[in-house]
Amino acid sequence: MASSEKFRKEQTLAMRKKYIGSSCRLFYSDDPVKIVRARGQYLYDENDQRYLDCISNVQHVGHCHPSITQAAAAQMELLNSNSRFLHDNITLYAERLAATLPDKLCVFYFVNSGSEANDLALRLAQQYTQHEDVIVLDHAYHGHLMSLIDISPYKFRKLAGQKEWVHVVPLPDTYRGIYKDHPNPAEAYAATVKDKIDEVQGKGRKISAFVAESLPSVGGQIILPQGYSTKVADYVRSAGGVFVADEVQTGFGRVGSHFWAFELQGEDFSPDIVTMGKPMGNGHPLACVATTVEIAGAFTATGVEYFNTFGGNPVSCAIGLAVLDVIEKEDLRGNSTRVGGHLKDLLTKLKTKHQIIGDVRGVGLFVGLELVSDRELKTPATDAASRVVKRLKKERICVSTDGPWESVVKFKPPMCFSMEDAELVAQSIDQILTDMETQDLK
C-alpha cells in the first residue's frame, strides 16, 4: 500500500501493535481514537467527528495555529542549522524569555524536551553545589530519562526502587495529605523538607537540589499552599542546595494570573533553576533551562562543552517566538483566568449535587476534579473516574485521569478553550454522574 493512501483505523492499530513498543500506550487503549486533523481546541477523527480536547497542554495556543505553522514554514524555507552557527533567533528568544522571569534567571540552555531540560538541571545543580543528593515530592514525575526516573517516585516505585541519593518528602496536598487540617499547611509541609535535610546531613550526605513541579500534575493537579516554596528554598539554600522549579507542564501562562506557576508563591520567591518544555513549541520539540550567572559559571568552569545539536535551532526558536506573540495578541492568559475560573465554578456547583465529587481545585486552565466513594474518608473512586473518562469519550470529549489512585479527572486543555467548551464539559459530567447514580441505585 502506498504511503499516501489512508489506512482504516483497524489497519493503523494492527500496524502500531506490530511496529511500536507496547509500553507506548494510547489514550483509550480499549478503543483508541484515530485523529487525522486538528484545529484550536478540537480534534477530528477519520470520519470527521469532532472531539473537544481537554488533554493537549502541549498544543498550548491551539492545534495547528496558523501563526505558528507560518513561522515554522517560513524559517524552514530560509534556514535550519546547527545551533553552533551564530543566528539571531536564539538570542532574540532568550531575551523574550528573560523578560518573563525574575532578573537573576538570565542564562539559558535550549534543549528538545522537558526530560532533557530536567536532566540538565540536575547536572547544573550537582556541578554548582558539588553535592549529589536530591529531595523530591512524593508521586512526582520529572521525565523518562534514567536520571529522571531515579527522581520520580511515580516511576521508580514500580521499577528498581529508590536510590540512596534520592529523598522523598510528602506531597503538599491540602485536600487529603498529612497536614490537610493544619492551620498553616505551607509551614507544616515545608518543615518536612527541613526534617529530611537534617536526616540526610546526619548520614554525612549533602543536598544538591530540591526539585518540584510548581503545580504537581501527576500527583493529582495539586495546588501548593502559598508560602511553601519560599520556606523550602530557605531550608535548601541553608543546606548548600538549590531550588529547581519544573514548569514543563505549567509554564507560559497556563495559570492565567501569572506567566509562571512558581509566581503563585509570591513576589519574593524565585527558584535558582527553572525548566520548561511542553507548551513552548505548541507541539514542536522545544524546551529550555533558565538559571543564574553563578550556576552557569560553575558549569562552564568544568571546561567541558555543553553541546545540543537541535536545541535552540532557528526553526525551533522562530516557533517559540511565534507562540509568545500569540499568547500576547490573543490574551490567552486572560482567557485562561476567565474560562478556567468558569470551569472551576461550574464543577464546584456540581459538588453540591453529586456526593462522588470530593474536591474541585485548580488555577487558570489547570483544573482537577477528584472523585471519592466516601467524602468523610476521602476514599479514591478510581473505577468511577475511569467510567467518567470513558463516557466523556462517547460524548466526544477527551479527558484523562491522574493522581496516586487515578481518581482525579484532569483538565489541561489548549489555552484557546472557550466558555462554551467549559459549559459543555460541566453539563456532560453532570449527566454522566446522574446516570451513574441512577444505575448504582438500581
Coordinates of C-alpha atoms in Angstrom, one line a residue:
M1 CA 0.0 0.0 0.0
A2 CA 1.4 3.4 -1.0
S3 CA 2.3 5.6 2.0
S4 CA -0.1 8.4 0.7
E5 CA -3.1 6.1 1.0
K6 CA -5.2 6.2 4.1
F7 CA -5.4 3.2 6.4
R8 CA -8.6 2.2 8.0
K9 CA -8.5 2.6 11.8
E10 CA -8.2 -1.2 12.3
Q11 CA -5.2 -1.4 9.9
T12 CA -3.5 1.5 11.7
L13 CA -4.0 -0.2 15.0
A14 CA -2.7 -3.5 13.7
M15 CA 0.4 -1.8 12.3
R16 CA 1.0 0.1 15.5
K17 CA 0.8 -3.2 17.5
K18 CA 3.3 -4.7 15.1
Y19 CA 5.9 -2.0 15.0
I20 CA 5.5 0.2 18.1
G21 CA 6.6 -0.9 21.6
S22 CA 3.6 -1.9 23.5
S23 CA 4.7 0.1 26.6
C24 CA 4.0 3.2 24.4
R25 CA 0.3 3.3 25.4
L26 CA -2.5 5.0 23.6
F27 CA -5.3 7.1 25.1
Y28 CA -8.4 4.8 25.4
S29 CA -6.4 1.7 24.7
D30 CA -9.6 -0.5 24.6
D31 CA -10.9 1.6 21.7
P32 CA -8.4 4.2 20.6
V33 CA -9.4 7.4 18.8
K34 CA -7.7 7.9 15.4
I35 CA -7.1 11.6 14.9
V36 CA -6.3 12.8 11.4
R37 CA -6.5 16.6 11.8
A38 CA -7.0 19.3 14.5
R39 CA -7.6 23.0 14.9
G40 CA -7.7 25.1 18.0
Q41 CA -9.1 23.0 20.9
Y42 CA -10.8 20.5 18.5
L43 CA -9.6 17.1 17.2
Y44 CA -11.2 15.3 14.2
D45 CA -11.2 11.6 13.6
E46 CA -11.1 9.7 10.3
N47 CA -14.9 10.1 10.0
D48 CA -14.6 13.8 10.6
Q49 CA -16.2 13.5 14.0
R50 CA -15.2 16.4 16.2
Y51 CA -13.7 15.9 19.7
L52 CA -13.2 18.5 22.4
D53 CA -9.6 18.3 23.5
C54 CA -9.1 18.8 27.3
I55 CA -5.8 16.8 27.3
S56 CA -3.3 18.5 25.0
N57 CA -1.4 21.1 27.1
V58 CA 1.4 20.6 24.5
Q59 CA -0.6 22.4 21.8
H60 CA -0.6 25.4 24.1
V61 CA -2.1 28.1 21.9
G62 CA -4.3 25.7 19.9
H63 CA -3.7 22.9 17.4
C64 CA -2.2 24.0 14.1
H65 CA -2.4 27.7 14.9
P66 CA -1.8 29.5 11.6
S67 CA 0.7 31.9 13.1
I68 CA 2.8 29.1 14.4
T69 CA 2.7 27.0 11.2
Q70 CA 3.5 30.0 9.1
A71 CA 6.5 31.0 11.3
A72 CA 7.8 27.4 11.1
A73 CA 7.4 27.1 7.4
A74 CA 9.0 30.5 6.7
Q75 CA 12.1 29.8 8.8
M76 CA 12.4 26.2 7.5
E77 CA 12.4 27.6 3.9
L78 CA 15.1 30.0 4.8
L79 CA 17.5 28.2 7.2
N80 CA 17.6 25.5 9.8
S81 CA 21.1 24.9 11.1
N82 CA 23.1 23.6 13.9
S83 CA 23.0 26.0 16.9
R84 CA 26.8 26.4 16.8
F85 CA 26.4 28.8 14.0
L86 CA 25.6 32.4 15.0
H87 CA 22.0 33.3 14.4
D88 CA 19.6 35.9 15.7
N89 CA 16.6 33.7 16.7
I90 CA 18.2 32.0 19.7
T91 CA 19.3 35.3 21.2
L92 CA 16.0 37.1 20.5
Y93 CA 14.1 34.2 22.0
A94 CA 16.3 34.1 25.1
E95 CA 15.8 37.8 25.5
R96 CA 12.0 37.4 25.3
L97 CA 12.0 34.6 27.9
A98 CA 14.3 36.6 30.2
A99 CA 11.7 39.4 30.3
T100 CA 9.1 37.0 31.8
L101 CA 11.4 35.7 34.6
P102 CA 13.0 37.1 37.7
D103 CA 16.1 39.1 36.9
K104 CA 18.5 36.6 38.3
L105 CA 17.3 33.9 35.9
C106 CA 19.1 35.2 32.8
V107 CA 21.2 32.4 31.4
F108 CA 19.5 29.9 29.0
Y109 CA 20.3 26.4 27.7
F110 CA 18.0 25.2 24.9
V111 CA 17.1 21.5 24.5
N112 CA 14.4 19.4 22.9
S113 CA 12.2 18.1 25.7
G114 CA 11.2 18.6 29.3
S115 CA 13.1 15.4 30.1
E116 CA 16.3 16.8 28.6
A117 CA 15.7 20.1 30.5
N118 CA 15.3 18.3 33.8
D119 CA 18.3 16.1 33.3
L120 CA 20.4 19.2 32.5
A121 CA 19.0 21.0 35.6
L122 CA 20.3 18.1 37.7
R123 CA 23.7 18.4 36.2
L124 CA 23.8 22.1 36.8
A125 CA 22.7 21.7 40.4
Q126 CA 25.2 19.0 41.1
Q127 CA 28.1 20.8 39.5
Y128 CA 27.4 24.1 41.2
T129 CA 26.9 22.6 44.7
Q130 CA 29.4 19.8 44.4
H131 CA 26.8 17.7 46.2
E132 CA 24.7 14.8 44.8
D133 CA 21.6 14.3 46.9
V134 CA 18.2 15.4 45.6
I135 CA 14.9 15.9 47.5
V136 CA 11.7 15.4 45.6
L137 CA 7.9 15.3 46.3
D138 CA 6.1 12.0 46.7
H139 CA 4.3 10.9 43.5
A140 CA 6.4 13.3 41.4
Y141 CA 7.2 12.7 37.7
H142 CA 10.0 14.6 36.0
G143 CA 10.7 12.7 32.8
H144 CA 11.7 9.5 31.1
L145 CA 15.5 9.6 31.1
M146 CA 17.2 7.2 33.6
S147 CA 18.4 10.2 35.7
L148 CA 14.8 11.4 36.0
I149 CA 13.2 8.0 36.6
D150 CA 15.6 8.0 39.6
I151 CA 14.0 11.2 41.0
S152 CA 10.4 10.3 40.1
P153 CA 8.7 8.3 42.8
Y154 CA 5.7 7.8 40.4
K155 CA 8.1 5.7 38.3
F156 CA 10.8 4.3 40.4
R157 CA 8.4 2.7 42.9
K158 CA 7.3 0.4 40.1
L159 CA 10.9 -0.3 38.9
A160 CA 14.3 -0.6 40.7
G161 CA 13.3 1.4 43.7
Q162 CA 14.8 4.4 45.4
K163 CA 18.4 5.4 45.1
E164 CA 20.4 6.3 48.2
W165 CA 20.9 9.8 46.9
V166 CA 17.2 10.5 46.4
H167 CA 15.0 11.6 49.3
V168 CA 11.2 11.8 49.2
V169 CA 9.1 14.3 51.2
P170 CA 5.3 14.4 51.4
L171 CA 3.2 15.9 48.6
P172 CA 1.8 19.2 50.0
D173 CA -1.8 18.1 49.3
T174 CA -4.2 20.3 51.3
Y175 CA -7.2 18.0 50.4
R176 CA -6.0 14.6 51.5
G177 CA -2.4 15.0 52.7
I178 CA -1.0 14.5 56.2
Y179 CA -1.5 18.2 57.0
K180 CA -4.8 18.7 55.3
D181 CA -6.3 20.1 58.5
H182 CA -3.3 22.1 59.7
P183 CA -3.8 25.8 60.4
N184 CA -0.6 26.6 58.4
P185 CA -0.1 23.8 55.9
A186 CA 2.7 25.6 54.0
E187 CA 4.8 25.8 57.1
A188 CA 4.0 22.3 58.2
Y189 CA 4.8 20.7 54.8
A190 CA 8.0 22.8 54.4
A191 CA 9.1 21.5 57.8
T192 CA 9.1 18.0 56.4
V193 CA 11.8 19.2 54.0
K194 CA 13.8 20.7 56.9
D195 CA 13.5 17.3 58.7
K196 CA 14.6 15.4 55.6
I197 CA 17.6 17.7 55.2
D198 CA 18.6 17.1 58.9
E199 CA 18.2 13.4 58.4
V200 CA 20.3 13.4 55.2
Q201 CA 23.1 15.5 56.8
G202 CA 23.0 13.2 59.8
K203 CA 24.1 10.4 57.5
G204 CA 27.1 12.6 56.3
R205 CA 25.4 13.4 52.9
K206 CA 24.7 16.8 51.4
I207 CA 21.8 18.2 49.4
S208 CA 22.4 19.5 45.8
A209 CA 18.8 20.3 45.0
F210 CA 15.1 20.3 45.8
V211 CA 13.2 19.6 42.6
A212 CA 9.4 20.1 42.3
E213 CA 6.8 20.9 39.8
S214 CA 5.4 24.3 40.6
L215 CA 1.9 22.6 40.4
P216 CA 2.3 18.8 40.8
S217 CA 0.4 17.3 37.9
V218 CA 0.8 13.5 38.0
G219 CA 0.4 13.9 41.8
G220 CA -3.2 14.9 41.2
Q221 CA -3.4 18.5 40.0
I222 CA -2.1 19.8 43.3
I223 CA -2.1 23.5 44.2
L224 CA 0.8 24.1 46.6
P225 CA -0.1 26.1 49.7
Q226 CA 1.2 29.7 49.4
G227 CA 4.5 30.3 51.1
Y228 CA 5.6 26.7 50.9
S229 CA 8.2 27.2 48.2
T230 CA 9.7 30.3 49.9
K231 CA 10.2 28.3 53.2
V232 CA 11.6 25.3 51.3
A233 CA 14.0 27.4 49.4
D234 CA 15.3 28.9 52.6
Y235 CA 15.9 25.5 54.1
V236 CA 17.5 24.1 50.9
R237 CA 19.8 27.1 50.4
S238 CA 20.9 27.0 54.0
A239 CA 22.0 23.4 53.4
G240 CA 24.0 24.4 50.3
G241 CA 21.5 23.3 47.8
V242 CA 19.4 25.0 45.0
F243 CA 15.7 25.1 44.2
V244 CA 14.7 23.7 40.9
A245 CA 11.2 24.6 39.6
D246 CA 9.8 22.2 37.0
E247 CA 7.5 24.3 34.8
V248 CA 7.3 21.8 32.0
Q249 CA 3.5 21.3 32.5
T250 CA 2.5 24.7 33.9
G251 CA 4.6 27.5 32.3
F252 CA 3.7 30.0 29.7
G253 CA 0.6 31.5 31.3
R254 CA -1.5 28.3 32.0
V255 CA -2.3 29.6 35.4
G256 CA -3.6 32.9 33.9
S257 CA -2.7 35.3 36.6
H258 CA 1.0 34.8 36.1
F259 CA 3.3 33.7 33.3
W260 CA 4.9 31.0 35.5
A261 CA 3.2 28.9 38.2
F262 CA 6.0 29.4 40.7
E263 CA 5.0 33.1 40.8
L264 CA 1.8 32.0 42.6
Q265 CA 4.1 31.5 45.7
G266 CA 4.6 35.3 46.0
E267 CA 6.7 38.1 44.6
D268 CA 9.5 37.4 46.9
F269 CA 10.1 33.9 45.6
S270 CA 12.4 32.9 42.8
P271 CA 13.8 29.5 42.0
D272 CA 17.5 29.0 41.2
I273 CA 16.8 26.9 38.1
V274 CA 13.6 26.8 36.0
T275 CA 12.9 24.0 33.5
M276 CA 10.4 24.4 30.7
G277 CA 9.1 22.3 27.8
K278 CA 5.8 21.1 26.5
P279 CA 3.9 24.3 25.8
M280 CA 6.9 26.2 24.4
G281 CA 6.7 24.9 20.8
N282 CA 3.0 24.3 20.5
G283 CA 3.8 20.7 19.6
H284 CA 7.3 21.3 18.2
P285 CA 10.1 19.8 20.3
L286 CA 11.4 22.8 22.2
A287 CA 12.5 23.0 25.8
C288 CA 14.8 25.1 28.0
V289 CA 16.6 25.6 31.2
A290 CA 17.0 29.0 32.8
T291 CA 19.4 29.7 35.6
T292 CA 21.7 32.2 37.3
V293 CA 25.0 33.6 36.2
E294 CA 26.7 31.9 39.2
I295 CA 25.3 28.4 38.4
A296 CA 26.0 28.7 34.7
G297 CA 29.5 29.8 35.6
A298 CA 30.2 26.7 37.6
F299 CA 29.0 24.6 34.7
T300 CA 31.3 26.5 32.3
A301 CA 34.3 26.1 34.7
T302 CA 34.4 22.4 34.2
G303 CA 35.9 23.1 30.8
V304 CA 33.5 20.6 29.2
E305 CA 31.5 22.0 26.3
Y306 CA 27.7 21.6 26.5
F307 CA 26.5 20.7 23.0
N308 CA 22.9 20.1 21.8
T309 CA 22.6 19.5 18.1
F310 CA 19.0 20.6 17.7
G311 CA 18.3 22.7 20.9
G312 CA 17.8 26.3 20.0
N313 CA 17.9 25.8 16.2
P314 CA 16.5 28.7 14.1
V315 CA 13.2 26.9 13.3
S316 CA 12.5 25.9 17.0
C317 CA 13.2 29.5 18.1
A318 CA 11.1 31.0 15.4
I319 CA 8.2 28.8 16.6
G320 CA 8.9 29.7 20.2
L321 CA 8.8 33.5 19.4
A322 CA 5.5 33.0 17.5
V323 CA 4.0 31.2 20.5
L324 CA 4.9 34.1 22.7
D325 CA 3.4 36.5 20.2
V326 CA 0.1 34.6 20.1
I327 CA -0.1 34.4 23.9
E328 CA 0.1 38.2 24.0
K329 CA -2.0 39.1 21.0
E330 CA -4.9 36.7 21.8
D331 CA -4.8 37.5 25.6
L332 CA -4.5 33.8 26.3
R333 CA -3.6 34.4 29.9
G334 CA -6.7 36.5 30.4
N335 CA -8.7 33.7 28.7
S336 CA -7.2 31.1 31.0
T337 CA -8.2 33.1 34.0
R338 CA -11.8 33.7 32.8
V339 CA -12.5 30.3 31.3
G340 CA -10.6 28.3 33.9
G341 CA -12.4 30.2 36.6
H342 CA -15.7 29.5 35.0
L343 CA -15.0 25.8 34.6
K344 CA -13.9 25.5 38.2
D345 CA -17.1 27.4 39.3
L346 CA -19.3 25.0 37.3
L347 CA -17.6 21.9 38.6
T348 CA -17.8 23.3 42.2
K349 CA -21.6 23.7 41.8
L350 CA -21.8 20.1 40.7
K351 CA -20.2 19.2 44.0
T352 CA -23.3 20.2 45.9
K353 CA -25.4 17.9 43.7
H354 CA -23.1 14.8 43.4
Q355 CA -21.6 13.2 46.6
I356 CA -19.0 11.5 44.5
I357 CA -17.2 14.8 43.9
G358 CA -14.8 15.2 46.8
D359 CA -12.8 18.2 45.6
V360 CA -12.5 20.7 42.8
R361 CA -9.2 22.5 42.6
G362 CA -7.1 24.4 40.2
V363 CA -5.9 27.7 38.9
G364 CA -6.4 29.0 35.3
L365 CA -6.7 26.1 32.9
F366 CA -5.1 23.7 35.3
V367 CA -8.1 22.0 37.0
G368 CA -8.7 18.8 38.8
L369 CA -11.9 17.1 39.8
E370 CA -11.3 14.5 42.5
L371 CA -13.9 11.7 42.8
V372 CA -14.4 9.8 46.1
S373 CA -16.7 7.0 47.1
D374 CA -16.9 8.4 50.7
R375 CA -16.5 12.1 51.3
E376 CA -15.6 11.7 55.0
L377 CA -13.0 9.0 54.4
K378 CA -12.0 10.5 51.1
T379 CA -11.8 7.1 49.6
P380 CA -10.5 7.4 46.0
A381 CA -13.2 6.5 43.4
T382 CA -10.7 5.1 40.9
D383 CA -13.2 3.0 38.9
A384 CA -15.8 5.8 38.8
A385 CA -13.2 8.2 37.4
S386 CA -12.3 5.7 34.7
R387 CA -16.0 5.3 33.9
V388 CA -16.4 9.1 33.6
V389 CA -13.5 9.3 31.2
K390 CA -14.9 6.6 29.0
R391 CA -18.4 8.1 29.0
L392 CA -16.9 11.5 28.1
K393 CA -15.2 9.9 25.2
K394 CA -18.6 8.7 23.9
E395 CA -19.7 12.4 24.2
R396 CA -16.5 13.2 22.1
I397 CA -14.8 15.0 25.0
C398 CA -11.2 13.9 25.6
V399 CA -10.0 13.9 29.3
S400 CA -7.8 11.7 31.4
T401 CA -7.1 10.9 35.0
D402 CA -4.2 11.5 37.3
G403 CA -3.2 11.3 41.0
P404 CA -1.8 8.4 43.1
W405 CA -5.1 6.5 42.7
E406 CA -6.0 7.8 39.2
S407 CA -9.1 9.3 40.8
V408 CA -8.6 12.8 39.6
V409 CA -10.2 13.8 36.3
K410 CA -7.7 16.5 35.0
F411 CA -8.2 19.4 32.6
K412 CA -5.2 20.9 30.9
P413 CA -6.7 22.0 27.5
P414 CA -5.2 24.3 24.9
M415 CA -5.3 27.9 26.1
C416 CA -8.0 28.9 23.5
F417 CA -10.6 26.8 25.4
S418 CA -13.9 28.7 25.5
M419 CA -16.7 29.4 27.9
E420 CA -19.0 27.3 25.8
D421 CA -16.4 24.4 26.0
A422 CA -16.4 24.7 29.8
E423 CA -20.2 24.6 29.9
L424 CA -20.3 21.6 27.6
V425 CA -17.8 19.7 29.8
A426 CA -19.7 20.5 33.1
Q427 CA -23.1 19.6 31.5
S428 CA -21.7 16.3 30.3
I429 CA -20.2 15.4 33.6
D430 CA -23.4 16.3 35.4
Q431 CA -25.4 14.0 33.1
I432 CA -22.8 11.2 33.4
L433 CA -22.7 11.3 37.2
T434 CA -26.5 11.5 37.3
D435 CA -26.7 8.4 35.1
M436 CA -24.1 6.6 37.2
E437 CA -26.0 7.3 40.4
T438 CA -29.2 6.1 38.9
Q439 CA -27.5 2.8 37.8
D440 CA -26.0 2.3 41.2
L441 CA -29.4 2.7 42.8
K442 CA -30.8 0.1 40.5

